[in-house]
Amino acid sequence: MSRASTSRRGSDSRPELLSPAGSLEAFFAAMENGADAVYCGLPEFSARAKAKNVTFDDLGHMLDYAHERDRKIYVTLNTLIKEAELPTLVRTLADLEHQGVDAVIVQDAAVWRLARTHFPGLRLHASTQMTIHNAAGVRTLEKLGFSRAVLARELTLEEIAALRKQTRLELEHFVHGALCFSFSGQCYFSSWLGGQSGNRGRCAQPCRRRYRYQQQQGYYFSPNDLCAIDLLPELMAAGIGSLKIEGRMKSAEYVAAVVGAYRQVIDAAPAQRKEAVREAKQSLKLSFGRLPTRGFLTGPRPTDIAVPSVKGATGRFLGEISAAGRSSITFKTRDALHIGDRLRVQPHSDQAGTAFTVKTLSIGKRSAKQAPGGTLVNVPSPFENRFKKGDAVFKVSSRKAFTLSDAACRRRLKGAPPRPLPVSLSVRLQNGQLQLKAQSGEVTLERSFDVSSFEAQNNPLNTETLKEVFARGGDTPLELAELHTADLPPVVIPPRELKEIRRTFYGELAGLIARDREQQRRSHLEQAQAALLPEKEAAPAKNARLTVALGSLRDLHLLNDPAVDRIIVPLVPHRAADIAAGVAKLRNRREQVTWDLPFILFDTTWQQARDAVHALVSAGFHSFRLNNLGHFELFNGVREQETLKLTAGYRLFSLNTQAVSAWKDLGIGEVTLYPEDDRENLAALLRRDTGVETAITVHGQIPLITSRIHIKGVRSDRPVVSDRDEKYIVQSRGGLTTISSETDFSLIGHLAELRATGTERFVVDLAHVGAFSPRGKQILAAYAEDRPPAQTSSFNFERELV
């Protein structure tokens, strides 16, 4: 049963300040420094799996504590879900609805479908992982029953303001913290290197490492940290209702400093805002982040968002190690250093840094409790022979950190009173009986109590007296919201009797409510569990059909190959003339062509794409591959709607049968399964009948990162190389940057195994090499023989997707 809570903002127009709470300590830091709401994760299904996260027991007490103060708590379920995890997801949703969380933050369509169908008490927020970047995407969320969209961080203020005018949905945007180089939800870099998927909350952050381009070392894929504190009026004017701070992996100290700074600016009167921003920026210097940038808010081509010469590490740079002993380091500190400060030493290689707390330090041969900036210091290290001369030293937190142990946090939480449930009460006194009728949610209770009544000499029984008695819930979590009384006779009832009636009546009502809520939880859970698809008997596909994805229309004659059933061609909105010319060549092959929609369509090009779609439909084409929620509206008003053949591309995330069923609900007839997936999960999904045709990409170049960030001076003719000699191609086209491995993804060599699972269609993507190039011909020949092509990777297929 959900419970709406009132924001501490009251009825004013100030936006919600939304803070991370990656630990109980950070939760209290947010509460004490002015957050209107926090977002936190559970041990499962959180995009920050490495955060401490919270238990269900913690969450219940946190909700009591927050709601008592008119604050809100949103729970992140913003990862992709494997098939075997669906039963756990269902139990989680049932428990969250029962707990009365204020909203859940969603990436996977499975969570949306299960919540919409079986857990109506849950409010849904669309995670930034859903890559919502245009008005059509937001309007689609509105139709799907979401209450809020967390917009992509790549939007400008101008784009946000234009989007705001086209929807009534709540809009949330990040204003502070770490930025991803890629559009959120569209990065496969970490997973490609070792199966640790950013879309499952386990990003290993390879973008933060150092790379080499033409012998020039640099942090090419490491953005600086977002700081929009001086743009808050512009964000509010653009229509952002929730200002979100990133940082569930960050310390409570970070949360306290950043929340406090933003609270100060939000609450400042217009005349004092300039001074408030100045003071807040001084406070933010203590939050130990990277260099600040406004990101894309001020324009689509920021020059300060990613600077290759700037290290990707967080914290305040103190200096480089000048001497490294077996268990100590010596360096000249740029900043004051105290016992209790926490340091991280970052090696010159692209390996992760190592953190430790300063227990003792010395200046020369003298022990000291602190050292001023500019001092050469020696600090003992708890790690033997770990560090080297030249390694960088960063301060990541100070001795003045917000400190509260987990045990102290839990003691404080358990002191919070249970959230009161509102009661509407009607009272009548008739024939010596006090007749009560109460309603709370779906529960109604009527009871009559014999009472002793005496003719009143003064102060007869009245509404105010009854309100005073029944306002208190006693030992029950009940709160009088409304009181209705019939005409009351001029009598007095002993206060002791009224209090006893209240105790008995409220006790029974609270019991009924508890049983009703538990029954509702059980009912919703059982319905959702029954809706999960059972395994079916395997029906091997004798000859899965072949689709080939092309890079342009010039390879259309590949359809003359009898082995090729269908081709996929990119739909480039601004090249309508080329599309029209290509259409003329196709004659009677229209049914064999699927047009692939660009998954990033900012509002400035969305109408062009819509016009192109309508022109193609008018020319007799009906098959389109959708790659973002904003694509569904492209087909509004198409006369031949019933003849459309819509396919979900892999960027719409189909990792489980509930997601596949969600796309089916939205009119999709075929889904391309997720290339990041592993053998076990693919088989588990395909063992269940969704009623939707499935396709698997068995060869292609995986764009590990897709970004709006331009990397100055880096071109596609030379690779960017890691310290491990892994090579990556950087391409810029149409205002977007993609980073791909020189090594192709391929499941060729496993085709017989995939056919045995019942796969109905294979997709070979040759857009990057061309179907008739030597490499393209080699790949198609390998496909025909089910022989692994040289220099390819099976991605996560043969290892677990974590």
PDB file of C-alpha atoms in Angstrom, residues 340-581:
ATOM      1  CA  GLY A 340      42.626  11.062  10.092  1.00  0.00           C
ATOM      2  CA  ASP A 341      42.624  12.268   6.478  1.00  0.00           C
ATOM      3  CA  ARG A 342      42.018   9.567   3.882  1.00  0.00           C
ATOM      4  CA  LEU A 343      44.388   9.316   0.926  1.00  0.00           C
ATOM      5  CA  ARG A 344      44.290   7.450  -2.358  1.00  0.00           C
ATOM      6  CA  VAL A 345      47.466   6.671  -4.264  1.00  0.00           C
ATOM      7  CA  GLN A 346      46.947   6.456  -8.028  1.00  0.00           C
ATOM      8  CA  PRO A 347      49.620   4.558 -10.006  1.00  0.00           C
ATOM      9  CA  HIS A 348      50.909   5.804 -13.357  1.00  0.00           C
ATOM     10  CA  SER A 349      49.366   2.774 -15.033  1.00  0.00           C
ATOM     11  CA  ASP A 350      45.625   2.551 -15.657  1.00  0.00           C
ATOM     12  CA  GLN A 351      45.148   0.307 -12.627  1.00  0.00           C
ATOM     13  CA  ALA A 352      42.778   1.306  -9.822  1.00  0.00           C
ATOM     14  CA  GLY A 353      44.149   3.397  -6.962  1.00  0.00           C
ATOM     15  CA  THR A 354      44.587   2.267  -3.341  1.00  0.00           C
ATOM     16  CA  ALA A 355      43.102   4.191  -0.396  1.00  0.00           C
ATOM     17  CA  PHE A 356      44.091   4.283   3.270  1.00  0.00           C
ATOM     18  CA  THR A 357      43.655   6.521   6.318  1.00  0.00           C
ATOM     19  CA  VAL A 358      46.590   8.521   7.704  1.00  0.00           C
ATOM     20  CA  LYS A 359      47.301   7.141  11.193  1.00  0.00           C
ATOM     21  CA  THR A 360      50.604   8.954  11.786  1.00  0.00           C
ATOM     22  CA  LEU A 361      52.791  11.328   9.790  1.00  0.00           C
ATOM     23  CA  SER A 362      56.167  12.973  10.138  1.00  0.00           C
ATOM     24  CA  ILE A 363      57.888  16.114   8.887  1.00  0.00           C
ATOM     25  CA  GLY A 364      61.555  15.270   8.550  1.00  0.00           C
ATOM     26  CA  LYS A 365      62.362  13.237  11.668  1.00  0.00           C
ATOM     27  CA  ARG A 366      59.640  14.890  13.756  1.00  0.00           C
ATOM     28  CA  SER A 367      56.236  13.294  14.323  1.00  0.00           C
ATOM     29  CA  ALA A 368      53.338  15.653  13.712  1.00  0.00           C
ATOM     30  CA  LYS A 369      49.550  15.681  13.944  1.00  0.00           C
ATOM     31  CA  GLN A 370      49.261  17.918  10.926  1.00  0.00           C
ATOM     32  CA  ALA A 371      51.375  19.391   8.137  1.00  0.00           C
ATOM     33  CA  PRO A 372      50.754  22.685   6.349  1.00  0.00           C
ATOM     34  CA  GLY A 373      50.584  22.901   2.553  1.00  0.00           C
ATOM     35  CA  GLY A 374      53.995  22.990   0.864  1.00  0.00           C
ATOM     36  CA  THR A 375      55.548  20.583   3.382  1.00  0.00           C
ATOM     37  CA  LEU A 376      57.526  17.440   2.539  1.00  0.00           C
ATOM     38  CA  VAL A 377      55.822  14.694   4.569  1.00  0.00           C
ATOM     39  CA  ASN A 378      56.392  11.019   5.231  1.00  0.00           C
ATOM     40  CA  VAL A 379      53.274   8.872   5.744  1.00  0.00           C
ATOM     41  CA  PRO A 380      53.331   5.204   6.827  1.00  0.00           C
ATOM     42  CA  SER A 381      51.388   2.899   4.494  1.00  0.00           C
ATOM     43  CA  PRO A 382      49.504  -0.239   5.569  1.00  0.00           C
ATOM     44  CA  PHE A 383      50.522  -1.851   2.249  1.00  0.00           C
ATOM     45  CA  GLU A 384      54.015  -3.210   1.710  1.00  0.00           C
ATOM     46  CA  ASN A 385      55.831  -2.389  -1.532  1.00  0.00           C
ATOM     47  CA  ARG A 386      52.573  -1.232  -3.127  1.00  0.00           C
ATOM     48  CA  PHE A 387      53.555   2.272  -4.250  1.00  0.00           C
ATOM     49  CA  LYS A 388      56.226   3.693  -6.538  1.00  0.00           C
ATOM     50  CA  LYS A 389      57.976   6.979  -7.101  1.00  0.00           C
ATOM     51  CA  GLY A 390      55.853   9.196  -9.348  1.00  0.00           C
ATOM     52  CA  ASP A 391      52.486   7.775  -8.215  1.00  0.00           C
ATOM     53  CA  ALA A 392      49.927  10.519  -7.587  1.00  0.00           C
ATOM     54  CA  VAL A 393      48.498  11.153  -4.094  1.00  0.00           C
ATOM     55  CA  PHE A 394      44.933  12.446  -3.618  1.00  0.00           C
ATOM     56  CA  LYS A 395      43.039  13.441  -0.482  1.00  0.00           C
ATOM     57  CA  VAL A 396      39.573  11.858  -0.690  1.00  0.00           C
ATOM     58  CA  SER A 397      38.164  12.791   2.724  1.00  0.00           C
ATOM     59  CA  SER A 398      39.232  14.789   5.757  1.00  0.00           C
ATOM     60  CA  ARG A 399      39.473  14.139   9.464  1.00  0.00           C
ATOM     61  CA  LYS A 400      36.449  16.414   9.856  1.00  0.00           C
ATOM     62  CA  ALA A 401      34.303  13.915   7.970  1.00  0.00           C
ATOM     63  CA  PHE A 402      30.678  13.353   8.916  1.00  0.00           C
ATOM     64  CA  THR A 403      31.026  10.262  11.125  1.00  0.00           C
ATOM     65  CA  LEU A 404      28.233   8.050  12.370  1.00  0.00           C
ATOM     66  CA  SER A 405      28.664   4.296  12.721  1.00  0.00           C
ATOM     67  CA  ASP A 406      26.149   1.848  11.253  1.00  0.00           C
ATOM     68  CA  ALA A 407      25.146   0.828  14.779  1.00  0.00           C
ATOM     69  CA  ALA A 408      24.534   4.459  15.754  1.00  0.00           C
ATOM     70  CA  CYS A 409      22.538   4.993  12.552  1.00  0.00           C
ATOM     71  CA  ARG A 410      20.306   2.026  13.292  1.00  0.00           C
ATOM     72  CA  ARG A 411      19.743   3.135  16.882  1.00  0.00           C
ATOM     73  CA  ARG A 412      18.654   6.530  15.634  1.00  0.00           C
ATOM     74  CA  LEU A 413      16.385   5.002  12.974  1.00  0.00           C
ATOM     75  CA  LYS A 414      14.646   2.709  15.433  1.00  0.00           C
ATOM     76  CA  GLY A 415      13.721   5.731  17.508  1.00  0.00           C
ATOM     77  CA  ALA A 416      11.551   7.082  14.681  1.00  0.00           C
ATOM     78  CA  PRO A 417       7.827   6.531  15.275  1.00  0.00           C
ATOM     79  CA  PRO A 418       5.973   4.400  12.738  1.00  0.00           C
ATOM     80  CA  ARG A 419       4.423   6.326   9.864  1.00  0.00           C
ATOM     81  CA  PRO A 420       0.851   7.218  10.870  1.00  0.00           C
ATOM     82  CA  LEU A 421      -2.004   5.983   8.705  1.00  0.00           C
ATOM     83  CA  PRO A 422      -4.806   8.541   8.145  1.00  0.00           C
ATOM     84  CA  VAL A 423      -8.242   7.670   9.540  1.00  0.00           C
ATOM     85  CA  SER A 424     -11.583   9.176   8.618  1.00  0.00           C
ATOM     86  CA  LEU A 425     -13.934   8.794  11.601  1.00  0.00           C
ATOM     87  CA  SER A 426     -17.696   9.266  12.000  1.00  0.00           C
ATOM     88  CA  VAL A 427     -19.217   9.381  15.506  1.00  0.00           C
ATOM     89  CA  ARG A 428     -22.847   9.186  16.614  1.00  0.00           C
ATOM     90  CA  LEU A 429     -24.318   8.880  20.144  1.00  0.00           C
ATOM     91  CA  GLN A 430     -27.698   7.156  20.163  1.00  0.00           C
ATOM     92  CA  ASN A 431     -29.667   5.161  22.723  1.00  0.00           C
ATOM     93  CA  GLY A 432     -26.775   5.053  25.148  1.00  0.00           C
ATOM     94  CA  GLN A 433     -24.343   3.751  22.563  1.00  0.00           C
ATOM     95  CA  LEU A 434     -21.366   5.484  20.975  1.00  0.00           C
ATOM     96  CA  GLN A 435     -21.421   4.405  17.329  1.00  0.00           C
ATOM     97  CA  LEU A 436     -18.088   4.647  15.476  1.00  0.00           C
ATOM     98  CA  LYS A 437     -17.365   4.161  11.797  1.00  0.00           C
ATOM     99  CA  ALA A 438     -13.766   4.486  10.575  1.00  0.00           C
ATOM    100  CA  GLN A 439     -12.164   4.220   7.162  1.00  0.00           C
ATOM    101  CA  SER A 440      -8.483   3.993   6.360  1.00  0.00           C
ATOM    102  CA  GLY A 441      -7.602   3.138   2.791  1.00  0.00           C
ATOM    103  CA  GLU A 442      -9.758   0.186   1.766  1.00  0.00           C
ATOM    104  CA  VAL A 443     -10.521  -0.847   5.363  1.00  0.00           C
ATOM    105  CA  THR A 444     -13.792   0.085   7.068  1.00  0.00           C
ATOM    106  CA  LEU A 445     -14.727  -0.725  10.668  1.00  0.00           C
ATOM    107  CA  GLU A 446     -18.037  -0.061  12.448  1.00  0.00           C
ATOM    108  CA  ARG A 447     -18.571  -0.689  16.137  1.00  0.00           C
ATOM    109  CA  SER A 448     -21.000   0.362  18.878  1.00  0.00           C
ATOM    110  CA  PHE A 449     -20.012   0.780  22.539  1.00  0.00           C
ATOM    111  CA  ASP A 450     -22.277   1.044  25.550  1.00  0.00           C
ATOM    112  CA  VAL A 451     -21.380   4.197  27.458  1.00  0.00           C
ATOM    113  CA  SER A 452     -22.321   5.894  30.702  1.00  0.00           C
ATOM    114  CA  SER A 453     -23.688   9.338  29.930  1.00  0.00           C
ATOM    115  CA  PHE A 454     -24.884  12.114  32.216  1.00  0.00           C
ATOM    116  CA  GLU A 455     -26.769  15.254  31.509  1.00  0.00           C
ATOM    117  CA  ALA A 456     -24.242  18.032  31.124  1.00  0.00           C
ATOM    118  CA  GLN A 457     -24.290  20.954  33.486  1.00  0.00           C
ATOM    119  CA  ASN A 458     -21.549  22.569  31.368  1.00  0.00           C
ATOM    120  CA  ASN A 459     -19.061  21.520  28.662  1.00  0.00           C
ATOM    121  CA  PRO A 460     -21.243  18.883  26.958  1.00  0.00           C
ATOM    122  CA  LEU A 461     -19.801  16.315  24.554  1.00  0.00           C
ATOM    123  CA  ASN A 462     -18.844  18.063  21.322  1.00  0.00           C
ATOM    124  CA  THR A 463     -16.751  17.678  18.195  1.00  0.00           C
ATOM    125  CA  GLU A 464     -13.685  19.280  19.731  1.00  0.00           C
ATOM    126  CA  THR A 465     -13.736  16.900  22.695  1.00  0.00           C
ATOM    127  CA  LEU A 466     -14.002  13.875  20.405  1.00  0.00           C
ATOM    128  CA  LYS A 467     -11.277  15.222  18.151  1.00  0.00           C
ATOM    129  CA  GLU A 468      -8.959  15.624  21.125  1.00  0.00           C
ATOM    130  CA  VAL A 469      -9.599  12.048  22.268  1.00  0.00           C
ATOM    131  CA  PHE A 470      -9.377  10.299  18.886  1.00  0.00           C
ATOM    132  CA  ALA A 471      -6.521  12.398  17.497  1.00  0.00           C
ATOM    133  CA  ARG A 472      -4.116  10.217  19.458  1.00  0.00           C
ATOM    134  CA  GLY A 473      -3.434   6.772  18.060  1.00  0.00           C
ATOM    135  CA  GLY A 474      -2.016   5.488  21.340  1.00  0.00           C
ATOM    136  CA  ASP A 475       0.063   2.388  20.616  1.00  0.00           C
ATOM    137  CA  THR A 476      -1.258   2.194  17.049  1.00  0.00           C
ATOM    138  CA  PRO A 477       0.177   3.968  13.958  1.00  0.00           C
ATOM    139  CA  LEU A 478      -3.118   5.780  13.326  1.00  0.00           C
ATOM    140  CA  GLU A 479      -3.728   9.473  12.836  1.00  0.00           C
ATOM    141  CA  LEU A 480      -7.102  11.196  12.733  1.00  0.00           C
ATOM    142  CA  ALA A 481      -7.448  12.932   9.375  1.00  0.00           C
ATOM    143  CA  GLU A 482     -11.181  13.703   9.354  1.00  0.00           C
ATOM    144  CA  LEU A 483     -13.922  13.677  11.991  1.00  0.00           C
ATOM    145  CA  HIS A 484     -17.647  13.788  11.260  1.00  0.00           C
ATOM    146  CA  THR A 485     -20.214  13.944  14.041  1.00  0.00           C
ATOM    147  CA  ALA A 486     -23.989  13.781  13.972  1.00  0.00           C
ATOM    148  CA  ASP A 487     -26.029  15.985  16.316  1.00  0.00           C
ATOM    149  CA  LEU A 488     -24.706  15.195  19.773  1.00  0.00           C
ATOM    150  CA  PRO A 489     -27.008  15.279  22.804  1.00  0.00           C
ATOM    151  CA  PRO A 490     -26.024  17.601  25.686  1.00  0.00           C
ATOM    152  CA  VAL A 491     -24.397  14.900  27.786  1.00  0.00           C
ATOM    153  CA  VAL A 492     -21.046  14.058  29.321  1.00  0.00           C
ATOM    154  CA  ILE A 493     -19.238  10.736  28.902  1.00  0.00           C
ATOM    155  CA  PRO A 494     -16.506   9.987  31.447  1.00  0.00           C
ATOM    156  CA  PRO A 495     -13.088  10.632  29.795  1.00  0.00           C
ATOM    157  CA  ARG A 496     -11.854   7.283  31.083  1.00  0.00           C
ATOM    158  CA  GLU A 497     -14.542   5.460  29.057  1.00  0.00           C
ATOM    159  CA  LEU A 498     -13.788   7.445  25.892  1.00  0.00           C
ATOM    160  CA  LYS A 499     -10.090   6.633  26.164  1.00  0.00           C
ATOM    161  CA  GLU A 500     -10.839   2.927  26.664  1.00  0.00           C
ATOM    162  CA  ILE A 501     -13.148   2.949  23.631  1.00  0.00           C
ATOM    163  CA  ARG A 502     -10.441   4.657  21.597  1.00  0.00           C
ATOM    164  CA  ARG A 503      -7.856   2.068  22.675  1.00  0.00           C
ATOM    165  CA  THR A 504     -10.120  -0.878  21.835  1.00  0.00           C
ATOM    166  CA  PHE A 505     -11.452   0.553  18.585  1.00  0.00           C
ATOM    167  CA  TYR A 506      -8.118   1.751  17.251  1.00  0.00           C
ATOM    168  CA  GLY A 507      -6.458  -1.505  18.261  1.00  0.00           C
ATOM    169  CA  GLU A 508      -8.983  -3.513  16.243  1.00  0.00           C
ATOM    170  CA  LEU A 509      -8.751  -1.094  13.307  1.00  0.00           C
ATOM    171  CA  ALA A 510      -4.944  -1.255  13.268  1.00  0.00           C
ATOM    172  CA  GLY A 511      -5.118  -5.048  13.247  1.00  0.00           C
ATOM    173  CA  LEU A 512      -7.559  -5.023  10.325  1.00  0.00           C
ATOM    174  CA  ILE A 513      -5.344  -2.611   8.389  1.00  0.00           C
ATOM    175  CA  ALA A 514      -2.262  -4.753   9.007  1.00  0.00           C
ATOM    176  CA  ARG A 515      -4.099  -7.893   7.871  1.00  0.00           C
ATOM    177  CA  ASP A 516      -5.490  -6.087   4.819  1.00  0.00           C
ATOM    178  CA  ARG A 517      -2.052  -4.800   3.826  1.00  0.00           C
ATOM    179  CA  GLU A 518      -0.489  -8.220   4.259  1.00  0.00           C
ATOM    180  CA  GLN A 519      -3.326  -9.837   2.294  1.00  0.00           C
ATOM    181  CA  GLN A 520      -2.852  -7.249  -0.463  1.00  0.00           C
ATOM    182  CA  ARG A 521       0.894  -7.887  -0.495  1.00  0.00           C
ATOM    183  CA  ARG A 522       0.322 -11.634  -0.736  1.00  0.00           C
ATOM    184  CA  SER A 523      -2.339 -11.271  -3.428  1.00  0.00           C
ATOM    185  CA  HIS A 524      -0.231  -8.963  -5.595  1.00  0.00           C
ATOM    186  CA  LEU A 525       2.788 -11.214  -5.134  1.00  0.00           C
ATOM    187  CA  GLU A 526       0.891 -14.379  -6.084  1.00  0.00           C
ATOM    188  CA  GLN A 527      -0.615 -12.744  -9.170  1.00  0.00           C
ATOM    189  CA  ALA A 528       2.796 -11.534 -10.327  1.00  0.00           C
ATOM    190  CA  GLN A 529       4.429 -14.903  -9.672  1.00  0.00           C
ATOM    191  CA  ALA A 530       1.689 -16.632 -11.663  1.00  0.00           C
ATOM    192  CA  ALA A 531       2.327 -14.248 -14.572  1.00  0.00           C
ATOM    193  CA  LEU A 532       5.985 -15.304 -14.943  1.00  0.00           C
ATOM    194  CA  LEU A 533       6.333 -17.516 -17.984  1.00  0.00           C
ATOM    195  CA  PRO A 534       7.029 -21.242 -17.504  1.00  0.00           C
ATOM    196  CA  GLU A 535       9.638 -23.126 -19.452  1.00  0.00           C
ATOM    197  CA  LYS A 536       8.515 -24.745 -22.673  1.00  0.00           C
ATOM    198  CA  GLU A 537       9.780 -27.827 -24.448  1.00  0.00           C
ATOM    199  CA  ALA A 538      12.718 -26.903 -26.660  1.00  0.00           C
ATOM    200  CA  ALA A 539      11.844 -26.575 -30.329  1.00  0.00           C
ATOM    201  CA  PRO A 540      15.097 -26.242 -32.300  1.00  0.00           C
ATOM    202  CA  ALA A 541      15.026 -23.924 -35.308  1.00  0.00           C
ATOM    203  CA  LYS A 542      15.989 -25.976 -38.338  1.00  0.00           C
ATOM    204  CA  ASN A 543      17.213 -23.066 -40.373  1.00  0.00           C
ATOM    205  CA  ALA A 544      17.198 -19.663 -38.659  1.00  0.00           C
ATOM    206  CA  ARG A 545      16.753 -16.846 -41.154  1.00  0.00           C
ATOM    207  CA  LEU A 546      19.610 -14.441 -41.848  1.00  0.00           C
ATOM    208  CA  THR A 547      19.357 -10.664 -41.645  1.00  0.00           C
ATOM    209  CA  VAL A 548      22.324  -8.527 -42.638  1.00  0.00           C
ATOM    210  CA  ALA A 549      22.702  -4.979 -41.322  1.00  0.00           C
ATOM    211  CA  LEU A 550      24.298  -2.625 -43.845  1.00  0.00           C
ATOM    212  CA  GLY A 551      25.909   0.763 -43.480  1.00  0.00           C
ATOM    213  CA  SER A 552      24.215   2.321 -46.493  1.00  0.00           C
ATOM    214  CA  LEU A 553      21.924   1.696 -49.450  1.00  0.00           C
ATOM    215  CA  ARG A 554      24.785   0.971 -51.843  1.00  0.00           C
ATOM    216  CA  ASP A 555      24.936  -2.696 -50.795  1.00  0.00           C
ATOM    217  CA  LEU A 556      21.232  -3.339 -51.489  1.00  0.00           C
ATOM    218  CA  HIS A 557      22.044  -5.968 -54.109  1.00  0.00           C
ATOM    219  CA  LEU A 558      23.026  -8.278 -51.235  1.00  0.00           C
ATOM    220  CA  LEU A 559      19.342  -9.245 -51.382  1.00  0.00           C
ATOM    221  CA  ASN A 560      20.215 -11.204 -54.534  1.00  0.00           C
ATOM    222  CA  ASP A 561      21.953 -13.696 -52.236  1.00  0.00           C
ATOM    223  CA  PRO A 562      19.341 -16.421 -51.541  1.00  0.00           C
ATOM    224  CA  ALA A 563      20.839 -16.975 -48.073  1.00  0.00           C
ATOM    225  CA  VAL A 564      19.894 -13.424 -47.031  1.00  0.00           C
ATOM    226  CA  ASP A 565      16.271 -13.113 -45.974  1.00  0.00           C
ATOM    227  CA  ARG A 566      16.300  -9.448 -45.005  1.00  0.00           C
ATOM    228  CA  ILE A 567      18.532  -6.390 -44.723  1.00  0.00           C
ATOM    229  CA  ILE A 568      18.633  -3.591 -42.170  1.00  0.00           C
ATOM    230  CA  VAL A 569      19.452  -0.121 -43.496  1.00  0.00           C
ATOM    231  CA  PRO A 570      20.104   2.986 -41.385  1.00  0.00           C
ATOM    232  CA  LEU A 571      17.481   5.696 -41.646  1.00  0.00           C
ATOM    233  CA  VAL A 572      19.399   8.986 -41.705  1.00  0.00           C
ATOM    234  CA  PRO A 573      16.808  11.756 -41.204  1.00  0.00           C
ATOM    235  CA  HIS A 574      18.663  14.568 -42.999  1.00  0.00           C
ATOM    236  CA  ARG A 575      19.382  12.418 -46.073  1.00  0.00           C
ATOM    237  CA  ALA A 576      15.797  12.081 -47.268  1.00  0.00           C
ATOM    238  CA  ALA A 577      16.820  12.571 -50.917  1.00  0.00           C
ATOM    239  CA  ASP A 578      19.238   9.634 -50.745  1.00  0.00           C
ATOM    240  CA  ILE A 579      16.522   7.531 -49.149  1.00  0.00           C
ATOM    241  CA  ALA A 580      14.106   8.374 -51.958  1.00  0.00           C
ATOM    242  CA  ALA A 581      16.744   7.446 -54.564  1.00  0.00           C
TER     243      ALA A 581
END
